[in-house]
PDB file of C-alpha atoms in Angstrom:
ATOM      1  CA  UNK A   1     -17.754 -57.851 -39.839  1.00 43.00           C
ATOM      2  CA  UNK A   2     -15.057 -59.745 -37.497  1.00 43.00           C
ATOM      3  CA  UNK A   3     -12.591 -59.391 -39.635  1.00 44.00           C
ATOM      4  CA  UNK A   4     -12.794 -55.032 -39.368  1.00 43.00           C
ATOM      5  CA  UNK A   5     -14.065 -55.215 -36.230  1.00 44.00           C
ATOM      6  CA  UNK A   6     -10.624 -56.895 -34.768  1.00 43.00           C
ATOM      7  CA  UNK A   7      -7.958 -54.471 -36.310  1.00 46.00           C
ATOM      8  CA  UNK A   8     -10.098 -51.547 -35.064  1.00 44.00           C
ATOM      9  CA  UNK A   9     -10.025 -52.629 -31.484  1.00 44.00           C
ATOM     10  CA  UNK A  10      -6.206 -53.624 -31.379  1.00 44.00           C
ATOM     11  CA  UNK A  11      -6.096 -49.961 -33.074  1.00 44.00           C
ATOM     12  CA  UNK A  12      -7.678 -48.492 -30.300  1.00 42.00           C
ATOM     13  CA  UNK A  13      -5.644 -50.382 -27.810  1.00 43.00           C
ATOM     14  CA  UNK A  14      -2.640 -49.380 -29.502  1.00 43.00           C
ATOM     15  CA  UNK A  15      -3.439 -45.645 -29.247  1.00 41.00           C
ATOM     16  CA  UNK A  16      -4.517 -45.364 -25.941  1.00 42.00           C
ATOM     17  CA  UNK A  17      -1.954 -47.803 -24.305  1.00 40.00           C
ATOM     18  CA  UNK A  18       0.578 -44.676 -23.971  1.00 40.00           C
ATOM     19  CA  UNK A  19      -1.950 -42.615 -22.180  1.00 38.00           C
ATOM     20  CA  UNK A  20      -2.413 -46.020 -19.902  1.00 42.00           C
ATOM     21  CA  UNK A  21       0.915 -46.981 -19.210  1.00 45.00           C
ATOM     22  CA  UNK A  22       1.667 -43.111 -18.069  1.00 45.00           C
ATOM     23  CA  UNK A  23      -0.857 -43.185 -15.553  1.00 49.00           C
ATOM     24  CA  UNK A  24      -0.054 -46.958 -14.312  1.00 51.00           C
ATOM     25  CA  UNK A  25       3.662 -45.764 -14.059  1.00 68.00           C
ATOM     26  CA  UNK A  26       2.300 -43.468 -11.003  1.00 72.00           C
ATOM     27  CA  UNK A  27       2.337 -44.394  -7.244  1.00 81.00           C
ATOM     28  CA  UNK A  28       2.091 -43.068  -4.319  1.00 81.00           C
ATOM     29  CA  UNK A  29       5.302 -44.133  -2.994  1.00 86.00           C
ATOM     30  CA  UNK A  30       6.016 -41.305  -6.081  1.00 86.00           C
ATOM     31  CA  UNK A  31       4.481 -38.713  -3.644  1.00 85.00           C
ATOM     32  CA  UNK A  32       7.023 -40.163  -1.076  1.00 89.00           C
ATOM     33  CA  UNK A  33       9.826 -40.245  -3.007  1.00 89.00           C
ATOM     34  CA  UNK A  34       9.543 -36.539  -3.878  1.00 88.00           C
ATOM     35  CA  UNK A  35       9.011 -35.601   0.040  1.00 88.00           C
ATOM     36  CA  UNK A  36      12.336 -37.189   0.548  1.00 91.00           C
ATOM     37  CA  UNK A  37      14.609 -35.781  -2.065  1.00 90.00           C
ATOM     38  CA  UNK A  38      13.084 -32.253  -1.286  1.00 89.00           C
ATOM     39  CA  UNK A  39      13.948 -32.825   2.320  1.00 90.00           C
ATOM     40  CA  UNK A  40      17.335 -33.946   1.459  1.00 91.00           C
ATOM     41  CA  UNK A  41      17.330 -30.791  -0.863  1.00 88.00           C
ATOM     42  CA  UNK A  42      16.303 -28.465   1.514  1.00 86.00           C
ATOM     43  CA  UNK A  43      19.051 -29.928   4.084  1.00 88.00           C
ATOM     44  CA  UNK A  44      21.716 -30.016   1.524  1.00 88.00           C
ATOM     45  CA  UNK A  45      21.283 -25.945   0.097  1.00 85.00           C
ATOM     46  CA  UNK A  46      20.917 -25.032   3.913  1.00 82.00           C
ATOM     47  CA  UNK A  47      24.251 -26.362   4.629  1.00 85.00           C
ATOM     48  CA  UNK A  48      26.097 -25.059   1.009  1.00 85.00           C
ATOM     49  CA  UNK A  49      24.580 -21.569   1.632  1.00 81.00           C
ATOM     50  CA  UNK A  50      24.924 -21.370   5.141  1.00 77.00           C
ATOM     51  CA  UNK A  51      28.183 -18.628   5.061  1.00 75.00           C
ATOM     52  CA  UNK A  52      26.738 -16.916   2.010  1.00 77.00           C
ATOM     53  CA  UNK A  53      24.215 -13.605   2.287  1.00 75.00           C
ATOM     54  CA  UNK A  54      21.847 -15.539   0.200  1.00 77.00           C
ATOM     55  CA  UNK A  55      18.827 -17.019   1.674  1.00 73.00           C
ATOM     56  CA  UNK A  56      18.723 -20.518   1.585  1.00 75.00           C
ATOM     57  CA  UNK A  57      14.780 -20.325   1.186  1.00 75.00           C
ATOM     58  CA  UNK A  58      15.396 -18.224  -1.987  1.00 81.00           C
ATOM     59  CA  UNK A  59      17.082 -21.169  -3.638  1.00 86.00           C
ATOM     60  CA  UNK A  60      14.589 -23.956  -2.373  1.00 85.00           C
ATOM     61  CA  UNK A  61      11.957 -21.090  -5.073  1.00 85.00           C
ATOM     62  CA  UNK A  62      14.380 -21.308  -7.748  1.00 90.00           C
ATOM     63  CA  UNK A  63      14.812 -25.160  -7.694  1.00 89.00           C
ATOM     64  CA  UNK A  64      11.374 -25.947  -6.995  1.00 88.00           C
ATOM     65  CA  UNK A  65      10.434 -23.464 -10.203  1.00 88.00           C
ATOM     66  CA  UNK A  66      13.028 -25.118 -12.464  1.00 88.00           C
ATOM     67  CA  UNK A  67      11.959 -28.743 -11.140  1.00 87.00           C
ATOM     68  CA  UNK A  68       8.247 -27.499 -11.996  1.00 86.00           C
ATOM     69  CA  UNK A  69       9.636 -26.371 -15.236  1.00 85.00           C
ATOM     70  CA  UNK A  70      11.332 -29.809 -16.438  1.00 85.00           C
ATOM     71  CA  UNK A  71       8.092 -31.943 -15.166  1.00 83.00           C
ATOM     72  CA  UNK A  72       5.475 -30.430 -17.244  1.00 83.00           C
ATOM     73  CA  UNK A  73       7.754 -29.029 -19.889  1.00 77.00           C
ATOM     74  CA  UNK A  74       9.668 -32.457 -20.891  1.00 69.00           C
ATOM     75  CA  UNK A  75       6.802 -34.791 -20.835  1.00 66.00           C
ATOM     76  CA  UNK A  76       7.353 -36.418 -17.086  1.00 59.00           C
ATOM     77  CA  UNK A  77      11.628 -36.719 -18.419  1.00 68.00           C
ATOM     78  CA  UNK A  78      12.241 -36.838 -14.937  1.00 79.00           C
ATOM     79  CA  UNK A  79      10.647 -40.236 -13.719  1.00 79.00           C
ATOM     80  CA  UNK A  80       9.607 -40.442 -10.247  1.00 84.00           C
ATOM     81  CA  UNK A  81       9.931 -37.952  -9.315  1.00 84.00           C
ATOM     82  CA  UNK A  82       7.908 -36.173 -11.663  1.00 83.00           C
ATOM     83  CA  UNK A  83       5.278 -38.373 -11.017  1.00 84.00           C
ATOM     84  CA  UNK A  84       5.581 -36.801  -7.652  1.00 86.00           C
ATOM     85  CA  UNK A  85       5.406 -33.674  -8.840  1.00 85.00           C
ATOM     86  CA  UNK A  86       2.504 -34.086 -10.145  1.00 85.00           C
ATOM     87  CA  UNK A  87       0.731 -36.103  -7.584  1.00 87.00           C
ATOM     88  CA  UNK A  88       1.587 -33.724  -4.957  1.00 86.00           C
ATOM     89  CA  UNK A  89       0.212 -30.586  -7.973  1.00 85.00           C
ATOM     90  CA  UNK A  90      -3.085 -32.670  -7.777  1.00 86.00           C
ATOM     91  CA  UNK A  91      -3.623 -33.012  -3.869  1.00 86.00           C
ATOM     92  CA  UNK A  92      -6.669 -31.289  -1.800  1.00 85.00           C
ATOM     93  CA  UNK A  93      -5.612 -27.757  -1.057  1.00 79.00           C
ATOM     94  CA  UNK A  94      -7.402 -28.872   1.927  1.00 79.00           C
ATOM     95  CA  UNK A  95      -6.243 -31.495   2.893  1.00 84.00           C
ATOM     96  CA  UNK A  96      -2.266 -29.428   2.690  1.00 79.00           C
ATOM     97  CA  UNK A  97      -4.176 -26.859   4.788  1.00 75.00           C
ATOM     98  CA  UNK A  98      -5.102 -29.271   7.501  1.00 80.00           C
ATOM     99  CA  UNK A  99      -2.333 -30.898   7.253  1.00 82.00           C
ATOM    100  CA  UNK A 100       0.968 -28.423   6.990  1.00 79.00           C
ATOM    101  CA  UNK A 101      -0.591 -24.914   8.728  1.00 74.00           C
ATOM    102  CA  UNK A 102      -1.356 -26.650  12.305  1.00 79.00           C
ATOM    103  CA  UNK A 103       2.247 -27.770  12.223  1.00 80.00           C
ATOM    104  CA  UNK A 104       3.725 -24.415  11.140  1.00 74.00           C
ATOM    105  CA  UNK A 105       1.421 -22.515  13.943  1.00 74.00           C
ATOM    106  CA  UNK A 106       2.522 -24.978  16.328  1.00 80.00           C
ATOM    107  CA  UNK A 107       5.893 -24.478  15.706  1.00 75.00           C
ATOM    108  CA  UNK A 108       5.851 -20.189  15.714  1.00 72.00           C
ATOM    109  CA  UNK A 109       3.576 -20.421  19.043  1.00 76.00           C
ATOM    110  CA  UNK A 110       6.024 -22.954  20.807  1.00 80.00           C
ATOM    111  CA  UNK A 111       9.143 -20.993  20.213  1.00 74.00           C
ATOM    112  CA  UNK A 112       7.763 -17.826  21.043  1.00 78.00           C
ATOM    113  CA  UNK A 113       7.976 -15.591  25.001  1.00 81.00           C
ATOM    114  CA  UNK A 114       5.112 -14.686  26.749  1.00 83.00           C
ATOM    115  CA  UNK A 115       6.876 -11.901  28.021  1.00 84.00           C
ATOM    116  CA  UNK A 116       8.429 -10.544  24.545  1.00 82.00           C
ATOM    117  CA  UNK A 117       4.650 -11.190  23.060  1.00 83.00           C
ATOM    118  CA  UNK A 118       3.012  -9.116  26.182  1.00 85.00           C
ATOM    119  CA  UNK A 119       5.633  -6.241  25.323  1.00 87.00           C
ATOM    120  CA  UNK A 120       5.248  -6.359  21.363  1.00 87.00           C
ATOM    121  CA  UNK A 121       1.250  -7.127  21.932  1.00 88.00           C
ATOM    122  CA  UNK A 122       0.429  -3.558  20.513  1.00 89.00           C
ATOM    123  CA  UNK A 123       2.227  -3.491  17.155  1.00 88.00           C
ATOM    124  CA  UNK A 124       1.647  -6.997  16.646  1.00 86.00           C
ATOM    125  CA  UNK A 125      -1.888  -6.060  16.696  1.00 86.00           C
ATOM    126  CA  UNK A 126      -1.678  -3.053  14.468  1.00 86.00           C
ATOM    127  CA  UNK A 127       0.956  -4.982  11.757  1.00 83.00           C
ATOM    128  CA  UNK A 128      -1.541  -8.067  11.673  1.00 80.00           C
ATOM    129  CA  UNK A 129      -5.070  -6.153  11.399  1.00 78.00           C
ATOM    130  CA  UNK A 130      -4.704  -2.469  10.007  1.00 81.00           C
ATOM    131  CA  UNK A 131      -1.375  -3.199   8.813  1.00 81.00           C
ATOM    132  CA  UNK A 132      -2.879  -6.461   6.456  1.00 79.00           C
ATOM    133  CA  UNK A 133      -5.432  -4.442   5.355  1.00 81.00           C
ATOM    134  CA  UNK A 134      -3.565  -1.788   4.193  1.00 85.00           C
ATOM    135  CA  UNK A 135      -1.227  -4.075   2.450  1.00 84.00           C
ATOM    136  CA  UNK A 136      -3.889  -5.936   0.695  1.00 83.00           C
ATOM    137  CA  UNK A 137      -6.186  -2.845  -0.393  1.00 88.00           C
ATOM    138  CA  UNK A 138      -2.347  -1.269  -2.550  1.00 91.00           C
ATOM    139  CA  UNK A 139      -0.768  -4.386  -3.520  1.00 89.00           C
ATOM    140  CA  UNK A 140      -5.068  -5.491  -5.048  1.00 88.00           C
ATOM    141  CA  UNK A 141      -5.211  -1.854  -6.623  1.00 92.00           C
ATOM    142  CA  UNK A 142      -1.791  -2.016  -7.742  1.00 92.00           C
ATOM    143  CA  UNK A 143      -2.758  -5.456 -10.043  1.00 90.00           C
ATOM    144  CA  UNK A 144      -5.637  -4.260 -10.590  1.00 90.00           C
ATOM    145  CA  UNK A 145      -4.273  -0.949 -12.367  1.00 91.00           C
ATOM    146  CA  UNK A 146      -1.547  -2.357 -13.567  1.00 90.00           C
ATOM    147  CA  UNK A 147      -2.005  -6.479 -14.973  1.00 87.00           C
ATOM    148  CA  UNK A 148      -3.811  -6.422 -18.130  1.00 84.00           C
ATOM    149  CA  UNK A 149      -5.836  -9.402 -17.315  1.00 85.00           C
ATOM    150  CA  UNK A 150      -9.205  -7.746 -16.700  1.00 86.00           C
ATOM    151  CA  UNK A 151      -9.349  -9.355 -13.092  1.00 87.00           C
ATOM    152  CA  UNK A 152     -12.418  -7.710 -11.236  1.00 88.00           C
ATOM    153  CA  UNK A 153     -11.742  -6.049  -7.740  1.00 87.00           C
ATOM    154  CA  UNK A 154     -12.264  -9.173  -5.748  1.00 84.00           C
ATOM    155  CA  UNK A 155      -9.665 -11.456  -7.814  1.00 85.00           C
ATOM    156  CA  UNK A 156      -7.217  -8.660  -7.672  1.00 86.00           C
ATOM    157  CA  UNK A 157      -7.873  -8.218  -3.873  1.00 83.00           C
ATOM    158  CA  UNK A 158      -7.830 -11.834  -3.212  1.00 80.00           C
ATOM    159  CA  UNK A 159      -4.102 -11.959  -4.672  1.00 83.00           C
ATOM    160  CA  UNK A 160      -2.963  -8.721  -2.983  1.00 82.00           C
ATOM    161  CA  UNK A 161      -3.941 -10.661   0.510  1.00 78.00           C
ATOM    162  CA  UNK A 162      -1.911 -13.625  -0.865  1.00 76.00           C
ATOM    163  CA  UNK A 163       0.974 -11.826  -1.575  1.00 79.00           C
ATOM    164  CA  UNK A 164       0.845  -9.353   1.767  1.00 74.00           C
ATOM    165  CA  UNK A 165       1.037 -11.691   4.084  1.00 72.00           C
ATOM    166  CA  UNK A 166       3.999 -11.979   5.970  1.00 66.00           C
ATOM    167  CA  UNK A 167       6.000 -15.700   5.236  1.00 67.00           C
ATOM    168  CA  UNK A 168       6.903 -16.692   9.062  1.00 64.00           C
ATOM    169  CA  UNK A 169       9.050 -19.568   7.441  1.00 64.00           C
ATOM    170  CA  UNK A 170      11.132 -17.445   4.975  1.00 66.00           C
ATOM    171  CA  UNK A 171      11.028 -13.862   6.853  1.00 72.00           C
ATOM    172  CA  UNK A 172      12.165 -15.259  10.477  1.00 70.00           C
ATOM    173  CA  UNK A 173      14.340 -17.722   9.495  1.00 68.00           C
ATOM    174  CA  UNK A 174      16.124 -14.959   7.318  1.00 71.00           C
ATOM    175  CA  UNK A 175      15.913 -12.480  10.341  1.00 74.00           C
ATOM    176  CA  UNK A 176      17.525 -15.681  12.805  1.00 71.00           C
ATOM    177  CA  UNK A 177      20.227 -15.803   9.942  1.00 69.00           C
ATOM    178  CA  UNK A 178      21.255 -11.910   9.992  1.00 73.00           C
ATOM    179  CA  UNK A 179      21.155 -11.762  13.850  1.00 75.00           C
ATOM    180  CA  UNK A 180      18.366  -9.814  13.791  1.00 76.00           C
ATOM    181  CA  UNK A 181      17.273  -8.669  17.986  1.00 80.00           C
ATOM    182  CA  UNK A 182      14.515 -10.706  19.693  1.00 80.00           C
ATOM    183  CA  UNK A 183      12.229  -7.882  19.525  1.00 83.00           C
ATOM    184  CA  UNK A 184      12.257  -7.563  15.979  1.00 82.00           C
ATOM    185  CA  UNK A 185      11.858 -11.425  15.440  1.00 80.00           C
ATOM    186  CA  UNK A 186       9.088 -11.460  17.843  1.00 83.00           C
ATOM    187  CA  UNK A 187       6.913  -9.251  16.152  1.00 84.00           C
ATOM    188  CA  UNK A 188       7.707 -10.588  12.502  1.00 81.00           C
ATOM    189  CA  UNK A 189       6.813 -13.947  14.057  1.00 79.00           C
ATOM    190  CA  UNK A 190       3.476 -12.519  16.036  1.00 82.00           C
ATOM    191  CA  UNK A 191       2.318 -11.026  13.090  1.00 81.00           C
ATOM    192  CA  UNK A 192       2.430 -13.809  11.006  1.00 77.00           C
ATOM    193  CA  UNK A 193       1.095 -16.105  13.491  1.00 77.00           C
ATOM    194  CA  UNK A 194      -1.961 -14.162  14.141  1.00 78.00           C
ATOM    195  CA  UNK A 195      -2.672 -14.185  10.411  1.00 73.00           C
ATOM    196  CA  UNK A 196      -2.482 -17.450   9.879  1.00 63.00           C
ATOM    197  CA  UNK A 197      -4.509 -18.129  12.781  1.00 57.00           C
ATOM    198  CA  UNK A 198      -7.208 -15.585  11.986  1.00 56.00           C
ATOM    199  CA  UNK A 199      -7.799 -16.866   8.032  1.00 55.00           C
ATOM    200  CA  UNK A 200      -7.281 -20.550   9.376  1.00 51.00           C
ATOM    201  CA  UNK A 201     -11.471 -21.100  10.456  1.00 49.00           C
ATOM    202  CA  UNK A 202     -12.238 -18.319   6.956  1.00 45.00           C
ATOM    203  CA  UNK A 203     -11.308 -20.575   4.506  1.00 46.00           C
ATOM    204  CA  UNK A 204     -12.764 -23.486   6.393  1.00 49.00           C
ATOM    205  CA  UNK A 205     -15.868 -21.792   6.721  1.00 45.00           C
ATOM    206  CA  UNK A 206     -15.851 -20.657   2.855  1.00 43.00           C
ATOM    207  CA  UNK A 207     -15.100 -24.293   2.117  1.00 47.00           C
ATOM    208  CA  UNK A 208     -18.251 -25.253   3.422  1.00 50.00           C
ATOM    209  CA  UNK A 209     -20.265 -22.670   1.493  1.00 45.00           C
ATOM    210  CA  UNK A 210     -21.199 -20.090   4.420  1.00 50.00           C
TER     211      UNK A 210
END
């Protein structure tokens, strides 16, 4: 009985010391590592396509999808930081909530003008309420119609407010870039801070089950 029961157990370890040793490779200084080199990413396309009519935050999408792509397509080929990758793919969407929105809501109040807000108050309002819901009820019908995925009217809904949402970081950084006037900026920025700010304490409160 020892004699089977020995090469069965160094069997054993022999199979499952691969799945082991890939999860003992991972750290979180991993998760640091891949902050970093996307901040040095970010920094580096910003200043290569700074002349060019292409947005830089366009290119930060297309190496962030090919990254992606490598990571879980190679069988973590790309070391640390693919065990970034995919410690970062496996945080709270919570905790990134709590942690990145206050920051980007500080940052769109702080550079804003009272004054510019006070004369843009009205289509701010209309672009962030009416406007939204507008947005969300084609873009939802539109997948909905269209995607042959079977989605029910509140999946298809939930995407179309996703996806109609205006992108403060990509739209007014783009507008800064063409020398767009303060008005429009304003009210790009106003819109999409009042969104944020409004579906901030909504999905805390669905998060809690209310």
């Amino acid at each position: 009985m020892t004699s089977v029961f020995v090469p069965s157990t160094s069997s054993e370890k022999a199979v499952s010391s691969p799945s082991s040793s890939v999860e003992s490779d991972s750290s979180p200084v991993d998760a640091v590592i891949f902050a970093g080199v996307s901040l040095v990413l970010g920094t580096a396309c910003r200043q290569l396509f700074n002349g060019t009519r292409v947005p830089y935050t366009v290119i930060l999408l297309v190496i962030g999808i090919v990254l992606g792509t490598l990571e879980y397509g190679t069988h973590h080929n790309l070391g640390k930081i693919g065990n970034g990758i995919r410690i970062w793919n496996d945080i709270d969407p919570d905790l990134l909530l709590a942690v990145f929105l206050p920051a980007l809501l500080f940052e769109s109040s702080f550079s804003m003008e009272v004054h510019q807000i006070k004369m843009c108050l009205v289509q701010i309002v209309l672009l962030a309420g009416p406007g939204v819901l507008i947005s969300t009820f084609c873009i939802g019908s539109l997948l909905k119609l269209t995607f042959p995925y079977d989605w029910d009217w509140k999946t298809s809904l939930l995407l179309g407010g996703l996806l109609g949402a205006t992108d403060p970081v990509a739209v007014v950084a783009l507008l800064k870039e063409l020398g767009a006037s303060k008005k429009m900026t304003t009210i790009i920025d106003g819109e999409s801070l009042m969104n944020d700010g409004c579906r901030l304490p909504v999905i805390f409160e669905d998060g809690d089950g209310k």
